[in-house]
Coordinates of C-alpha atoms in Angstrom, one line a residue:
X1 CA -22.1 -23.0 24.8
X2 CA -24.8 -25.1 25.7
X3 CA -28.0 -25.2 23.8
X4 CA -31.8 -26.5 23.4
X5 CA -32.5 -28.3 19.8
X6 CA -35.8 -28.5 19.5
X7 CA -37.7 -30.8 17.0
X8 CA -41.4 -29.4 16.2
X9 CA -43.4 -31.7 14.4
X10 CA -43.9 -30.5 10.6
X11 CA -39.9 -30.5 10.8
X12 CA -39.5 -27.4 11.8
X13 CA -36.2 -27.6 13.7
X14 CA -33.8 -24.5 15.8
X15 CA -31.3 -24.2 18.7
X16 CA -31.8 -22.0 21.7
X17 CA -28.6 -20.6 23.8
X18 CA -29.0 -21.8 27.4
X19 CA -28.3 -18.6 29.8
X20 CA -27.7 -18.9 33.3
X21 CA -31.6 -19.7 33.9
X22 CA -33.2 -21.1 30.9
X23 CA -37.7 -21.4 31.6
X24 CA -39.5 -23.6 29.5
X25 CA -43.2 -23.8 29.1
X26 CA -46.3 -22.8 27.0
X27 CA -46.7 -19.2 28.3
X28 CA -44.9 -16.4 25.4
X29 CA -42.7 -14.6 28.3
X30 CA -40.9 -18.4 28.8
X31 CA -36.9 -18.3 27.0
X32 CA -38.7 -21.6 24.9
X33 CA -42.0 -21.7 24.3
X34 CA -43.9 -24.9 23.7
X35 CA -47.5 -24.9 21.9
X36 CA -48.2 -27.7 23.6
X37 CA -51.8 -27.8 25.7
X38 CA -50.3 -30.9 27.7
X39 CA -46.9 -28.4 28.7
X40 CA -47.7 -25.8 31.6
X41 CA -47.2 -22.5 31.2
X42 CA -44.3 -22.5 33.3
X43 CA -43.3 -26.2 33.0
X44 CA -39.5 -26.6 33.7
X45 CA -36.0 -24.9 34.5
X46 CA -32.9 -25.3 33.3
X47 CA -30.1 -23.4 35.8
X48 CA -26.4 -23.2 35.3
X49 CA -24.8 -23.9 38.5
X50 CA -20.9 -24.7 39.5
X51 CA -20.6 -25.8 35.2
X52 CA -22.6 -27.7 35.0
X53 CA -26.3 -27.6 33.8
X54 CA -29.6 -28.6 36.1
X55 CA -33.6 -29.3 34.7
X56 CA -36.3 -29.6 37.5
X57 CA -40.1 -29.6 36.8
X58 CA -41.8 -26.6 38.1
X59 CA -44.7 -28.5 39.5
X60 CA -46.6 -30.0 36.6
X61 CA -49.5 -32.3 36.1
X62 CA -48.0 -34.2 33.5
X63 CA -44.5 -33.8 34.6
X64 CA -41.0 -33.4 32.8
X65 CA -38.9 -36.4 31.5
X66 CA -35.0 -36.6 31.0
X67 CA -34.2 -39.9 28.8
X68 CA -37.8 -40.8 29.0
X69 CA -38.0 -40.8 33.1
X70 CA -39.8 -38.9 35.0
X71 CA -37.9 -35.9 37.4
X72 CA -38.5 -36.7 40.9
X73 CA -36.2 -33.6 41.8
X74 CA -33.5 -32.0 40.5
X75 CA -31.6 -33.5 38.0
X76 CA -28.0 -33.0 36.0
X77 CA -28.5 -32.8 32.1
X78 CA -25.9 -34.3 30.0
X79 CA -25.1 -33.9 26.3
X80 CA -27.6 -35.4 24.6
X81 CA -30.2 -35.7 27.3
X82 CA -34.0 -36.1 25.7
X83 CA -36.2 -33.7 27.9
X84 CA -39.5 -34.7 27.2
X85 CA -42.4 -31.9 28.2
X86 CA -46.2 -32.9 26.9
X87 CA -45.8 -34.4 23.6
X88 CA -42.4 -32.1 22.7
X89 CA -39.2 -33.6 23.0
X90 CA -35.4 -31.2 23.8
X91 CA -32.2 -32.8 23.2
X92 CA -29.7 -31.0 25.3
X93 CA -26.3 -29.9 24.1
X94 CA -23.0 -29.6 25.7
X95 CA -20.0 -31.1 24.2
X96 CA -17.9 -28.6 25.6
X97 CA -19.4 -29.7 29.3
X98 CA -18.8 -33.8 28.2
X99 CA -15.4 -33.1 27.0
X100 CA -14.4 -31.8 30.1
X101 CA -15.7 -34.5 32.0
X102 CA -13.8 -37.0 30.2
X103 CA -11.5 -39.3 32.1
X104 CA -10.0 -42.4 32.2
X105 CA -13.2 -43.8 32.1
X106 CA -14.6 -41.4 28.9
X107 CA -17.2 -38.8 29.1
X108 CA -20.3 -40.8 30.0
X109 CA -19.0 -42.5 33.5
X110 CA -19.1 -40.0 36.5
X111 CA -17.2 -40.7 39.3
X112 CA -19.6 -38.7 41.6
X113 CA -22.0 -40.8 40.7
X114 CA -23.1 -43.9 43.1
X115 CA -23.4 -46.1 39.9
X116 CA -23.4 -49.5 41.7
X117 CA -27.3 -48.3 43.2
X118 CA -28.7 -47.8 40.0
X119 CA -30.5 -50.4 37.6
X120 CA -27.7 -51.4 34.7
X121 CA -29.1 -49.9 31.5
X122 CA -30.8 -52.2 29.2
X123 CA -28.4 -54.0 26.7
X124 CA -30.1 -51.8 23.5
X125 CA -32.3 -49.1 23.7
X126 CA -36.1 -49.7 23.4
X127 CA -36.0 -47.9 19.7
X128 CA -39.2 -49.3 19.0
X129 CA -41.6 -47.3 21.5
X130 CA -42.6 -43.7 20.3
X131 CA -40.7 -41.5 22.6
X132 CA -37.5 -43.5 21.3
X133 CA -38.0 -43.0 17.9
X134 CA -38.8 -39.7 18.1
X135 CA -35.1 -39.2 19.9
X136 CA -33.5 -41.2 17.5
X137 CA -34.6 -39.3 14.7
X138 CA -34.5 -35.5 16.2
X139 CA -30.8 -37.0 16.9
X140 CA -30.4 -37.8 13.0
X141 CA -31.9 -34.0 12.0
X142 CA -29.6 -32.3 14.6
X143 CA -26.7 -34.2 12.9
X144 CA -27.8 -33.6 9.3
X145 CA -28.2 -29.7 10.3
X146 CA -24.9 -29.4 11.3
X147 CA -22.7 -27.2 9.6
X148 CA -19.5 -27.6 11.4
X149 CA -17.5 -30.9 10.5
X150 CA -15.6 -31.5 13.9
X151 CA -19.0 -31.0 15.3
X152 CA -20.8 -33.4 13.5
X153 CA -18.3 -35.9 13.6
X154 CA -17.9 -35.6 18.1
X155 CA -21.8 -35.9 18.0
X156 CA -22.7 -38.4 15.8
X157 CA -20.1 -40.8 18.4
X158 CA -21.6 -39.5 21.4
X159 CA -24.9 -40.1 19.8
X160 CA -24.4 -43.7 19.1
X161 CA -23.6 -44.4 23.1
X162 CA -26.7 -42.2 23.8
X163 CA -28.7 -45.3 21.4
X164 CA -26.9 -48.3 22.8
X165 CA -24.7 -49.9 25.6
X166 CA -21.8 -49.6 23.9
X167 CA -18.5 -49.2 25.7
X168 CA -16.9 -46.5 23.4
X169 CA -17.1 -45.7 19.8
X170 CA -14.3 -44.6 17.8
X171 CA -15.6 -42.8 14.4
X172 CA -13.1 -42.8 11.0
X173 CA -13.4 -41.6 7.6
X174 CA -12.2 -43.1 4.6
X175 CA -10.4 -41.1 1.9
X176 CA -10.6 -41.2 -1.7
X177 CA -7.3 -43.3 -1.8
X178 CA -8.6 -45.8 0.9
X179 CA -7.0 -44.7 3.9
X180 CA -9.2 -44.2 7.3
X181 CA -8.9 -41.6 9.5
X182 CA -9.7 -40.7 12.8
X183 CA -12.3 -38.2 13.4
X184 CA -13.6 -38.9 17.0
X185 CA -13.7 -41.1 20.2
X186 CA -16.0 -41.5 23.1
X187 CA -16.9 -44.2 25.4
X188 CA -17.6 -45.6 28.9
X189 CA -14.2 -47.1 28.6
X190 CA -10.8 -46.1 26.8
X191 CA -11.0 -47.0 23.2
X192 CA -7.6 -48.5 22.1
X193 CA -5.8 -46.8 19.5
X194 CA -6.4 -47.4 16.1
X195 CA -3.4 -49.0 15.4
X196 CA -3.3 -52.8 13.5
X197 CA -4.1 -55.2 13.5
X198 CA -7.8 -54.3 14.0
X199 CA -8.2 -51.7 11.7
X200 CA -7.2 -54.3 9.4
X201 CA -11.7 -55.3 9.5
X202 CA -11.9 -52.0 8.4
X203 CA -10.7 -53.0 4.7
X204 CA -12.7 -56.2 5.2
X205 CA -15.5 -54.2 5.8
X206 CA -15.2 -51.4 3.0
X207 CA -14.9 -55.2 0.5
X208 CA -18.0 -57.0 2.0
X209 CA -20.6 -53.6 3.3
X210 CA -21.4 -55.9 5.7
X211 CA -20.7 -55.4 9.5
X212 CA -17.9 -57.4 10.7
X213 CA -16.7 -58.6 14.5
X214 CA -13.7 -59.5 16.3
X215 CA -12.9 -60.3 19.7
X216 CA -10.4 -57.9 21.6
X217 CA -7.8 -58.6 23.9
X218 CA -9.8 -56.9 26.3
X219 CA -12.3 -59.7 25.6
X220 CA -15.0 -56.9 24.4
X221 CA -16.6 -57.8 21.4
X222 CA -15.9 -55.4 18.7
X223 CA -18.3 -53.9 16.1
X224 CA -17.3 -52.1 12.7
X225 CA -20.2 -50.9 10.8
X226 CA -19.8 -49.5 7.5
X227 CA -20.8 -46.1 6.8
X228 CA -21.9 -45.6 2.8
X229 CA -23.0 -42.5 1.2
X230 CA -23.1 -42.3 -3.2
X231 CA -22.3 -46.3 -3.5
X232 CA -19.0 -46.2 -1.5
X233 CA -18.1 -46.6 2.1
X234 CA -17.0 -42.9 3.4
X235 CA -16.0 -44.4 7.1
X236 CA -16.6 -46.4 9.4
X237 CA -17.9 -46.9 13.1
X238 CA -15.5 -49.0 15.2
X239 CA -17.6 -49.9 18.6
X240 CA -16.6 -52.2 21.8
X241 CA -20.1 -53.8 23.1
X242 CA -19.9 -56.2 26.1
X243 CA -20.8 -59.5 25.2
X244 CA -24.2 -60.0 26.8
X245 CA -25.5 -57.8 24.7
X246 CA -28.1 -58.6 21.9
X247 CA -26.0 -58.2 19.0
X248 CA -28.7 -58.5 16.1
X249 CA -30.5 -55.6 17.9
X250 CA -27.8 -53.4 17.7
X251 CA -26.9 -54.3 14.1
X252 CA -30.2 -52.9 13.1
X253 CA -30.2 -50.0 15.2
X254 CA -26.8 -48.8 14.1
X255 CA -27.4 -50.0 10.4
X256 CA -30.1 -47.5 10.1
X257 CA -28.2 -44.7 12.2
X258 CA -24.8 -45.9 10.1
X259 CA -26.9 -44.5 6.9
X260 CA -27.7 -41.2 8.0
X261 CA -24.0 -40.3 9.7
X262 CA -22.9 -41.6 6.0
X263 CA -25.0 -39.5 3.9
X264 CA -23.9 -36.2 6.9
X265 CA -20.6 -37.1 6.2
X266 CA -21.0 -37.3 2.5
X267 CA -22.2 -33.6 2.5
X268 CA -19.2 -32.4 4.2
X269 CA -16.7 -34.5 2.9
X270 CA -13.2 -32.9 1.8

């Protein structure tokens, strides 16, 4: 079922169901209401249309945003999509949707999409402008309200690609004896299996608590970031970044996101 979180400011956080037309806006009749004076009383749409799920503005001054840019038309929505109307920010939710996109190529590539006419992303996300942040850390309360562990643990990998360029993320948990264990993968490209000898970083990196990286056979660069909640490592995040990326940028990104999906898992742990 796909679904609206919404982040108010004051925390004041909830979900709304998406139905088969979904209004948003600052007038009471609207299925989410946003007491907002820069959001229109009729400000945007969501519609349900062959599965999938479509936003278009409704004719605004100010406009409505998907990822921070601005809807020219009509636009598909994607788990984890910031919608951005006034100064109030929607992160879309459909892993059910993203799962059944998945492919060869992972849940975030679309085939349908002409991918060689759009600008590359950038290398990081710019998580130090104010619309960033704010969908960094309505991504960290979603997570942290989440009840369902199988839930949590699919999100918090899709929400890493949603932060950076990685090419997939592979998330695993530690157990009290040592062992890791898978709890979800997602990526651009096929993550390879979790067989040795690269888990073998992952005992390096439960030692040091320090993020450690090897070069694949695949010649991506690989990432595994410890995840520590109550003075141990509970997981960690295995990642495959291309190499022009900027690595010290994405060590601090996911070294502050690491903490939080640490102290989630923490609360749920078995």
């Amino acid at each position: 079922m796909a679904k609206l979180f919404c982040s108010l400011p004051g925390g004041a956080d909830y979900e709304v169901e998406l139905g088969a037309r979904t209004l948003i806006g600052r007038h009471p009749g609207c299925d989410v209401q946003l007491l907002d004076e820069m959001v229109s009383k009729e400000h945007c749409e969501i519609v349900l249309r062959d599965g999938n799920r479509y936003i278009r503005d409704l004719g605004t001054t100010n406009g409505t945003r998907v990822n921070g840019v601005r809807l020219a038309g009509e636009r598909r929505l994607d788990h984890l999509d910031e919608i951005g109307a006034g100064r109030m920010r929607l992160l879309f939710l459909d892993p059910e949707a993203a799962l059944r996109r998945s492919s060869p190529g992972g849940p975030y590539r679309h085939p349908g999409r002409r991918l060689d006419h759009q600008a590359p992303p950038p290398a990081v996300r710019d998580h130090g402008d104010l619309p960033s942040l704010r969908r960094f850390y309505a991504l960290v309360r979603m997570l942290s309200a989440e009840q369902d562990r199988g839930q949590l643990a699919a999100d918090a990998a899709h929400g890493l690609l949603s932060l950076c360029d990685a090419e997939w993320a592979v998330l695993c948990e530690r157990d009290s004896a040592g062992a890791f264990h898978e709890l979800s993968r997602v990526g651009r490209e096929q993550p390879p299996a979790a067989t040795r000898p690269f888990p073998g970083l992952f005992d390096v990196v439960s030692s040091s608590r320090a993020p450690t990286f090897q070069m694949g056979q695949d010649r991506v660069l690989q990432l595994v970031m410890p995840l520590v909640h109550a003075d141990r490592v509970c997981g960690v995040f295995w990642v495959g970044l291309p190499t022009s990326i900027e690595i010290s940028a994405v060590v601090e990104l996911l070294g502050t996101y690491g903490a939080f999906v640490g102290m989630a898992l923490g609360a749920h742990a078995r």
